[in-house]
CSV table of C-alpha atoms in Angstrom, one decimal:
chain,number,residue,atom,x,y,z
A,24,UNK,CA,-3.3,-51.2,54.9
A,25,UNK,CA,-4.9,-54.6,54.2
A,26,UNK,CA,-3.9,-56.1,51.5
A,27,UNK,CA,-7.3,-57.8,50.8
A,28,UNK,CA,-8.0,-54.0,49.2
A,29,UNK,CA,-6.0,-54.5,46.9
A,30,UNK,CA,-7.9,-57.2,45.0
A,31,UNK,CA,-11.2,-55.3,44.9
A,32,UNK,CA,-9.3,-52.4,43.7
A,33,UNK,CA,-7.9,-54.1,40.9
A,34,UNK,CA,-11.2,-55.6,39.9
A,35,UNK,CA,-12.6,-52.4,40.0
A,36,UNK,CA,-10.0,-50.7,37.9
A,37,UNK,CA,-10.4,-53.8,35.3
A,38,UNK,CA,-14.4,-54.3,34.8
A,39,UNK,CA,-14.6,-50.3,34.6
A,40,UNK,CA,-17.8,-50.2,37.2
A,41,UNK,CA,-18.1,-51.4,41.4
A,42,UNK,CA,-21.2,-53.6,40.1
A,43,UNK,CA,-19.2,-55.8,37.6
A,44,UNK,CA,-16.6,-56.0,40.4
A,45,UNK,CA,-18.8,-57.2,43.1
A,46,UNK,CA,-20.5,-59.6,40.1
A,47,UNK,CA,-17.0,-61.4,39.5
A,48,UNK,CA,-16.0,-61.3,43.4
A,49,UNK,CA,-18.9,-62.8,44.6
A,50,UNK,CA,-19.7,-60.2,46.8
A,51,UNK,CA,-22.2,-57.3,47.2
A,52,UNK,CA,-22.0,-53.8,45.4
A,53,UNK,CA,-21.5,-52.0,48.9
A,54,UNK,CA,-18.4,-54.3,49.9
A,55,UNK,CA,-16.5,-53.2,47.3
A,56,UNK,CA,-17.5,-49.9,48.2
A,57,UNK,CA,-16.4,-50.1,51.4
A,58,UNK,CA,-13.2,-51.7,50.4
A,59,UNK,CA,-12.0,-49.4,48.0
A,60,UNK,CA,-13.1,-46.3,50.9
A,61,UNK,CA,-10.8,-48.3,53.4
A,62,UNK,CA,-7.9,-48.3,51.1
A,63,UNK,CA,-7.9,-44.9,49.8
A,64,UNK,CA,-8.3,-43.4,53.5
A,65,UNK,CA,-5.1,-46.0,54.1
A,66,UNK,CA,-3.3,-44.9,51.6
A,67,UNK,CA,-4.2,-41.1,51.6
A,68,UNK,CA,-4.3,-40.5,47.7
A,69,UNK,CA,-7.7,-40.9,46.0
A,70,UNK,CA,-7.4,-44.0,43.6
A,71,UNK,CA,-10.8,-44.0,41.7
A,72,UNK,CA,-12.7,-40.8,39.7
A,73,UNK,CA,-16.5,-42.0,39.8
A,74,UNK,CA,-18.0,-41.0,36.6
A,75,UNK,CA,-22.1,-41.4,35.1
A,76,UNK,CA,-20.3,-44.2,33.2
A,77,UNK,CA,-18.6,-45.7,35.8
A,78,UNK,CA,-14.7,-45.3,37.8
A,79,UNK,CA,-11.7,-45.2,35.8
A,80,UNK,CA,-8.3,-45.0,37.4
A,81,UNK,CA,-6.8,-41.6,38.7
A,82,UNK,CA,-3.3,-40.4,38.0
A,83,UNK,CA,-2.5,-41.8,41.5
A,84,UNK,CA,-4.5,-45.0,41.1
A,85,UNK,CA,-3.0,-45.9,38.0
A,86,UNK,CA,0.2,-45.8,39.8
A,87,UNK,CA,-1.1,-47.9,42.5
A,88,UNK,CA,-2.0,-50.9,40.2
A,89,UNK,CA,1.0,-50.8,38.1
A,90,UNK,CA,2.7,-51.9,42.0
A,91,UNK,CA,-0.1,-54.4,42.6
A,92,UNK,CA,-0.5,-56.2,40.0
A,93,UNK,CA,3.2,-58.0,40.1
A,94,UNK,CA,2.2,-58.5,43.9
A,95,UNK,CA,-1.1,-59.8,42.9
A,96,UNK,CA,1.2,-62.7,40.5
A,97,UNK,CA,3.5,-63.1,43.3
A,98,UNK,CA,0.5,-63.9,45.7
A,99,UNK,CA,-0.4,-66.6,43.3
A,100,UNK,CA,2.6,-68.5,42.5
A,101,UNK,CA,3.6,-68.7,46.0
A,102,UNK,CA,0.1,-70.2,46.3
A,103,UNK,CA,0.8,-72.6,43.7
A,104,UNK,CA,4.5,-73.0,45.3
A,105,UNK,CA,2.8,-74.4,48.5
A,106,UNK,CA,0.2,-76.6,46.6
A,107,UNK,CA,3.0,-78.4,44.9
A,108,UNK,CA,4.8,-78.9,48.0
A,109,UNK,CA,2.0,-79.7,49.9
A,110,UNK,CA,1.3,-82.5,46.9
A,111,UNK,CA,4.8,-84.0,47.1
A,112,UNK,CA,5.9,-82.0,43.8
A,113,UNK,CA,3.1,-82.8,42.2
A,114,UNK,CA,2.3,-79.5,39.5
A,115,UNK,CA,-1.7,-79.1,39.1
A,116,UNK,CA,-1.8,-76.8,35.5
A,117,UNK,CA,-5.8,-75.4,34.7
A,118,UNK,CA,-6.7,-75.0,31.7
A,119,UNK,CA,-9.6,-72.5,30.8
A,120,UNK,CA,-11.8,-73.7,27.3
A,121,UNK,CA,-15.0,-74.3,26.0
A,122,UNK,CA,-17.0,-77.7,27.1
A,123,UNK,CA,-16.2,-79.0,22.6
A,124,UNK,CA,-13.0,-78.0,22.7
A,125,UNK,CA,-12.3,-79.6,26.4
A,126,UNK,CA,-14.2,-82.9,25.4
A,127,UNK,CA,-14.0,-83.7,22.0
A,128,UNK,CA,-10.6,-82.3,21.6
A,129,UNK,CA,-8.3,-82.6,24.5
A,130,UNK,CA,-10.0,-85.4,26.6
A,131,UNK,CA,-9.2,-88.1,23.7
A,132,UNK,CA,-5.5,-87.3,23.8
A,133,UNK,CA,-5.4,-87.5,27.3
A,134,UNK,CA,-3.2,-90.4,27.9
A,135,UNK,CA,-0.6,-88.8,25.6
A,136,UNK,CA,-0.5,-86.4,28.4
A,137,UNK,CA,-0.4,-88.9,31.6
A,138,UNK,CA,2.7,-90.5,29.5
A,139,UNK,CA,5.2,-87.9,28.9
A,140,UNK,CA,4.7,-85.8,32.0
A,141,UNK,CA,3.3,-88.5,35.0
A,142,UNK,CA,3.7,-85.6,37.8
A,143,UNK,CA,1.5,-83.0,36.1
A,144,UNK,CA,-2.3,-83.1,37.8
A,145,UNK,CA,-4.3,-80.8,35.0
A,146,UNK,CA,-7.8,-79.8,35.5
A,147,UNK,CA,-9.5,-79.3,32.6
A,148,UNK,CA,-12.6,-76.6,33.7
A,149,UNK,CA,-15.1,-75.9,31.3
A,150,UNK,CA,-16.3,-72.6,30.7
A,151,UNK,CA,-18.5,-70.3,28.4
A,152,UNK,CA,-17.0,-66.9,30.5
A,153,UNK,CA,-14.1,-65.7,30.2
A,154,UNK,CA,-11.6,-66.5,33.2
A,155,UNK,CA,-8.6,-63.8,34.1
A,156,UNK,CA,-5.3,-65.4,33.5
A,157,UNK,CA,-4.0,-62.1,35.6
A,158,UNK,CA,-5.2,-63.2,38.6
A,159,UNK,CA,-4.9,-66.6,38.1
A,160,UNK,CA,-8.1,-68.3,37.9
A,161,UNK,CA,-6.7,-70.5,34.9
A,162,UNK,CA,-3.2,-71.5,34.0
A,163,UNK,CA,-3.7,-71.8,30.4
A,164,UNK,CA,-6.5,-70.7,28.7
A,165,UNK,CA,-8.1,-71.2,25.0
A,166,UNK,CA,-10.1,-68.7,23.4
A,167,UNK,CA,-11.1,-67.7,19.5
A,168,UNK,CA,-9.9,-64.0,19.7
A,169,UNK,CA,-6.7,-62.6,19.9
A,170,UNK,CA,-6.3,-61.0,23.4
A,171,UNK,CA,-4.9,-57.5,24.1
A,172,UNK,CA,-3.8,-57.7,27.1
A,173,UNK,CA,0.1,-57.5,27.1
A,174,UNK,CA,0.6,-59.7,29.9
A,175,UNK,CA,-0.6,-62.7,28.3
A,176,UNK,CA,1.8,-64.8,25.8
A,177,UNK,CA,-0.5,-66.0,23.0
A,178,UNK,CA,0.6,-68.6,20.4
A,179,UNK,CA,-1.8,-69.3,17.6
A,180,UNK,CA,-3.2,-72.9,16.9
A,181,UNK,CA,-3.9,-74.8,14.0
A,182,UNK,CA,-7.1,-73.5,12.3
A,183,UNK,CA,-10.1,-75.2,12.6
A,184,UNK,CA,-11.7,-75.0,9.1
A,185,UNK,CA,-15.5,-74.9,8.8
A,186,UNK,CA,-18.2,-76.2,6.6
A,187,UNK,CA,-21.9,-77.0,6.4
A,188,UNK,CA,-22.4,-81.0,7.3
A,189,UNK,CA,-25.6,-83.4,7.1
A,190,UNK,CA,-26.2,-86.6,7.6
A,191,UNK,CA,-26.7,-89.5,5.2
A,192,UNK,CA,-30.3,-90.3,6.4
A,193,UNK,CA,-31.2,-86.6,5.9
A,194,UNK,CA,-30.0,-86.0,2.3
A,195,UNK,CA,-31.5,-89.1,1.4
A,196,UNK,CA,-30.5,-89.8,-2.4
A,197,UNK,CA,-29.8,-86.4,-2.8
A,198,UNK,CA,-26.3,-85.1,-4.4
A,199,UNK,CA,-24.9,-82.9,-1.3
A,200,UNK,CA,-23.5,-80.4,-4.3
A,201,UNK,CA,-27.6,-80.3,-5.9
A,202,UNK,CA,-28.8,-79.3,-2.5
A,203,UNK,CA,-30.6,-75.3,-2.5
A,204,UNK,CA,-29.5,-74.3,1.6
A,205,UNK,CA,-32.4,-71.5,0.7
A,206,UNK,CA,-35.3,-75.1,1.3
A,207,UNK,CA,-33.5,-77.0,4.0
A,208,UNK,CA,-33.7,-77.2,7.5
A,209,UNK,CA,-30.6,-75.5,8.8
A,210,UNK,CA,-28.7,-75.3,12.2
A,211,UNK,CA,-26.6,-72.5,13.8
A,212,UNK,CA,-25.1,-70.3,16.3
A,213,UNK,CA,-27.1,-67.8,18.2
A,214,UNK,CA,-25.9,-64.3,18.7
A,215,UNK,CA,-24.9,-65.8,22.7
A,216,UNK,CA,-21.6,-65.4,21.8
A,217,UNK,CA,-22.0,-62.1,19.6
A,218,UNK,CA,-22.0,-61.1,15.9
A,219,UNK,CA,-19.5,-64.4,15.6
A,220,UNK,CA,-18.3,-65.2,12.2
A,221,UNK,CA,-20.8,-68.4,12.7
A,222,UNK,CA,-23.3,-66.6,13.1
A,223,UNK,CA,-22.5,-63.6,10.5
A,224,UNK,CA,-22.4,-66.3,8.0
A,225,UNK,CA,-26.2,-67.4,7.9
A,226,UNK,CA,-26.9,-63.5,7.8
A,227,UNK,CA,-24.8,-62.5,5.1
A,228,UNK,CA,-25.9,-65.5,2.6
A,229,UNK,CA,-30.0,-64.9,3.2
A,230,UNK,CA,-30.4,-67.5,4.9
A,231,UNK,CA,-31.5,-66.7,8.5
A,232,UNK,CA,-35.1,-67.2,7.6
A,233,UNK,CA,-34.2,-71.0,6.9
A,234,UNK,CA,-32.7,-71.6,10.4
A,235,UNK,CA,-34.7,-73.8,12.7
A,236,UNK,CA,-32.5,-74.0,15.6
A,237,UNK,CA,-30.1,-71.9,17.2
A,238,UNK,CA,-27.6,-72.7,19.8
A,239,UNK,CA,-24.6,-71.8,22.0
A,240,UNK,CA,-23.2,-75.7,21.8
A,241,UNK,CA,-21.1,-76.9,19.4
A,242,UNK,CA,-22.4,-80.3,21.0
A,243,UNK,CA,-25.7,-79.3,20.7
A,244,UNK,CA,-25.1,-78.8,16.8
A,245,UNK,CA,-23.2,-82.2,15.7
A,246,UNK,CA,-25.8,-84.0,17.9
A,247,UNK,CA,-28.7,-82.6,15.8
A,248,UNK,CA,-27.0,-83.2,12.6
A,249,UNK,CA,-26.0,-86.5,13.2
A,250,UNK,CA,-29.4,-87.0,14.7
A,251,UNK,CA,-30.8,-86.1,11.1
A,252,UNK,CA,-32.5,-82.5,12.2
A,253,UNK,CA,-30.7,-80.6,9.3
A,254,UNK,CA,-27.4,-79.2,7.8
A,255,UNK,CA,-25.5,-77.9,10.3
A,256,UNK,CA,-22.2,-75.3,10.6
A,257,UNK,CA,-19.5,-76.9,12.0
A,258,UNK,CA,-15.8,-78.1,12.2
A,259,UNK,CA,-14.4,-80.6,9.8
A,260,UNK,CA,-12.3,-81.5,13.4
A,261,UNK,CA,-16.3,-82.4,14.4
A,262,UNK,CA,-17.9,-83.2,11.7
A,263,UNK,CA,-16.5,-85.7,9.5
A,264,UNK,CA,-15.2,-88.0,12.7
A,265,UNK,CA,-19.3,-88.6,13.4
A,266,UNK,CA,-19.4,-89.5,9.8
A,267,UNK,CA,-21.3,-86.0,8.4
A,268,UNK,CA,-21.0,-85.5,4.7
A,269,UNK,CA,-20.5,-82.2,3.8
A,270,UNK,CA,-22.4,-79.8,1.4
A,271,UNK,CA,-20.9,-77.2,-0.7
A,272,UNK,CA,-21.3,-74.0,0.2
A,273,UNK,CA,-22.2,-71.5,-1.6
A,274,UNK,CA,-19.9,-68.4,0.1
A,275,UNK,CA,-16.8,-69.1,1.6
A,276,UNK,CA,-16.1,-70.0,5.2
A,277,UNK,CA,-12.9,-68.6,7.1
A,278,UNK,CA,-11.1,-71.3,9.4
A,279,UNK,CA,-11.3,-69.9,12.7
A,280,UNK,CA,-7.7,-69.6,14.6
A,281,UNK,CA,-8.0,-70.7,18.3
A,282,UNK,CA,-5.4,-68.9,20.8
A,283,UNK,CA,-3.6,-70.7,23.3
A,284,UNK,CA,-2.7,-68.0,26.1
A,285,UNK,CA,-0.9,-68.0,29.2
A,286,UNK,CA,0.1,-65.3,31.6
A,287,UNK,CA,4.2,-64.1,30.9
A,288,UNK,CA,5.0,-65.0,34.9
A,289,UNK,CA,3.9,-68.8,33.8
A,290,UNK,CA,5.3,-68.8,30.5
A,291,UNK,CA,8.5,-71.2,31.3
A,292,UNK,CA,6.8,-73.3,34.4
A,293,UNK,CA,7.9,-76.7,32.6
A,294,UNK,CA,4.6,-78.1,33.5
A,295,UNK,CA,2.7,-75.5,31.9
A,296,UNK,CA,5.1,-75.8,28.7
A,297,UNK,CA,4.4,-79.5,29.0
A,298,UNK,CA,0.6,-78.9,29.0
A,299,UNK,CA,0.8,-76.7,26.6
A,300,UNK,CA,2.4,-78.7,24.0
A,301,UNK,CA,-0.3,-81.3,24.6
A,302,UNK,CA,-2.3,-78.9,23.6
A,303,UNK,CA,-0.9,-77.9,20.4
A,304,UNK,CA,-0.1,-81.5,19.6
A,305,UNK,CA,-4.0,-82.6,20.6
A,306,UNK,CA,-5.5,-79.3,18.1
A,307,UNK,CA,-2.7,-80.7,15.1
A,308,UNK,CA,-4.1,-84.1,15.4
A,309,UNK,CA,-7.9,-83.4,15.5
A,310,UNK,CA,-6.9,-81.0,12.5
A,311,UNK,CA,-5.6,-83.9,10.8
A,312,UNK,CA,-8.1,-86.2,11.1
A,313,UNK,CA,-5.6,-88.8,13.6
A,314,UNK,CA,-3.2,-88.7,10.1
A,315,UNK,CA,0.3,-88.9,11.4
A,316,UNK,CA,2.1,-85.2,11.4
A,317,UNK,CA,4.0,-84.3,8.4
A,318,UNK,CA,8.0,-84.3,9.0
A,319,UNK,CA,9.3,-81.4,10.6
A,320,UNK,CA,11.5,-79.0,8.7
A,321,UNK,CA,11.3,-76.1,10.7
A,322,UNK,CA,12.0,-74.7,14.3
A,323,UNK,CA,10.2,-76.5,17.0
A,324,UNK,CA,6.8,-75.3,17.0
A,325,UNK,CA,6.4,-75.7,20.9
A,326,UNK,CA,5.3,-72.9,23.1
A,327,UNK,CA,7.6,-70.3,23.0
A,328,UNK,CA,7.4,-67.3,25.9
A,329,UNK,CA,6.9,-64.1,22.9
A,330,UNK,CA,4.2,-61.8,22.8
A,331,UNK,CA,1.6,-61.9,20.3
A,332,UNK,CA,2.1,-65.8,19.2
């Protein structure tokens, strides 16, 4: 059997279709195919029931990933095992976010970072897709939902509260609290993402007809507000640091709750827990506003290796 198999069977068994598999592996529709073919004549059992919607896992199959995937993790960290020791010890930790969050959040606090833990290398990779902490492509990842998966450890971070934000040059003499959303120039999310709460928002208050940009980038949003092109939704973390006032709104926002997520088999690497602190720590203080942190009563509030955060 070649073990290569086994990774285009598992990406077949979690996209749900040969073309989404061969999409994510880089590779051509007919390879995977082929790959899957060789390993079921290998292994004698048929792994994958084709269906008008696309495979799903047979009895057998099933079986077969529950034994690959720990394989699949142990493949990886003794990848990760031989870049450290290749590095002199050196621990690389990737982290998986969006280009804001990456930027605007986590690049500033970097030094914190390079002063409590000197041998940790982390690459910080920007990304609108989402990467597969099962298979490794990220160490750490940050995402807005909740993840199902029961591999991953998720801890919830500080919310990020929300509010429409112009600047001074655009309200003029105006009262932000006088201002009618209904005749101004707004600026939001686009449905790239989905039926986001962002983008929900605009929908739900009447207001769609008075957007007159749309955008994927946060960035793209606080550069256009500060830039004077309208009131725009974003984070008070954002916002009020470029020196946005805000404007009342007339329904209420929900703070969106980012997730920090890691896979269980990395959940006590100490430089992933040292990452991930930073992490925590660099969310709390763009929360704040750079005000020092409130005294700590409670249990440490590092990352702690429990399902569901």
């Amino acid at each position: 059997m070649d073990w290569g198999d086994l990774a285009f069977f598992l990406a077949v068994t979690r996209t749900g279709s040969l073309g989404a598999a061969a999409k994510r592996l880089g590779v051509a529709t007919t390879t995977v195919s082929r790959r899957i073919d060789a390993l079921e004549a290998s292994l004698g059992l048929p792994l994958l029931e084709r269906r008008p919607d696309g495979v799903r896992a047979t009895a057998h199959g099933a079986r077969i990933v529950a034994l690959a995937e720990p394989i699949e993790a142990q493949a990886a960290e003794l990848e990760r095992a031989a870049l450290t020791l290749r590095e002199g010890g050196i621990a690389r930790v990737r982290v998986s976010a969006t280009e804001t969050v990456i930027a605007d959040l986590l690049a500033p606090r970097l030094p914190r970072l390079i002063e409590r833990a000197p041998d940790v290398r982390v690459e910080l990779r920007s990304s609108a897709a989402l990467v597969s902490l099962a298979r490794h492509e990220a160490d750490l990842a940050i995402r807005m939902s909740r993840p199902t998966d029961s591999a991953l450890i998720a801890k919830r971070l500080p919310a990020l509260r929300l509010g429409l934000w112009a600047s001074a040059g655009y309200l003029g003499r105006r009262a932000p609290d006088a201002i009618d959303l209904a005749c101004e120039r707004l600026l939001g999310y686009d449905e790239g993402y989905g039926l986001i709460p962002e983008v929900r928002w605009f929908r739900e208050s009447g207001l769609d007809d008075a957007l007159v940009m749309r955008t994927t980038s946060t960035r793209a949003l606080l550069a256009s507000a500060v830039a004077g092109a309208g009131i725009a939704l974003l984070p008070e973390a954002l916002a009020r640091p470029a020196g946005l006032i805000e404007v009342p709104s007339p329904r209420g926002l929900v703070p969106r709750s980012p997730w920090l997520l890691v896979h269980r088999d990395l959940a006590r690497v100490p430089a992933v827990r040292a990452v991930s602190a930073w992490i925590v720590e660099s969310i709390e203080h763009a929360v704040r506003g750079g005000r020092p942190p409130r005294p700590a009563n409670g249990p440490d509030r590092r990352f702690r290796a429990r399902p569901g955060g």
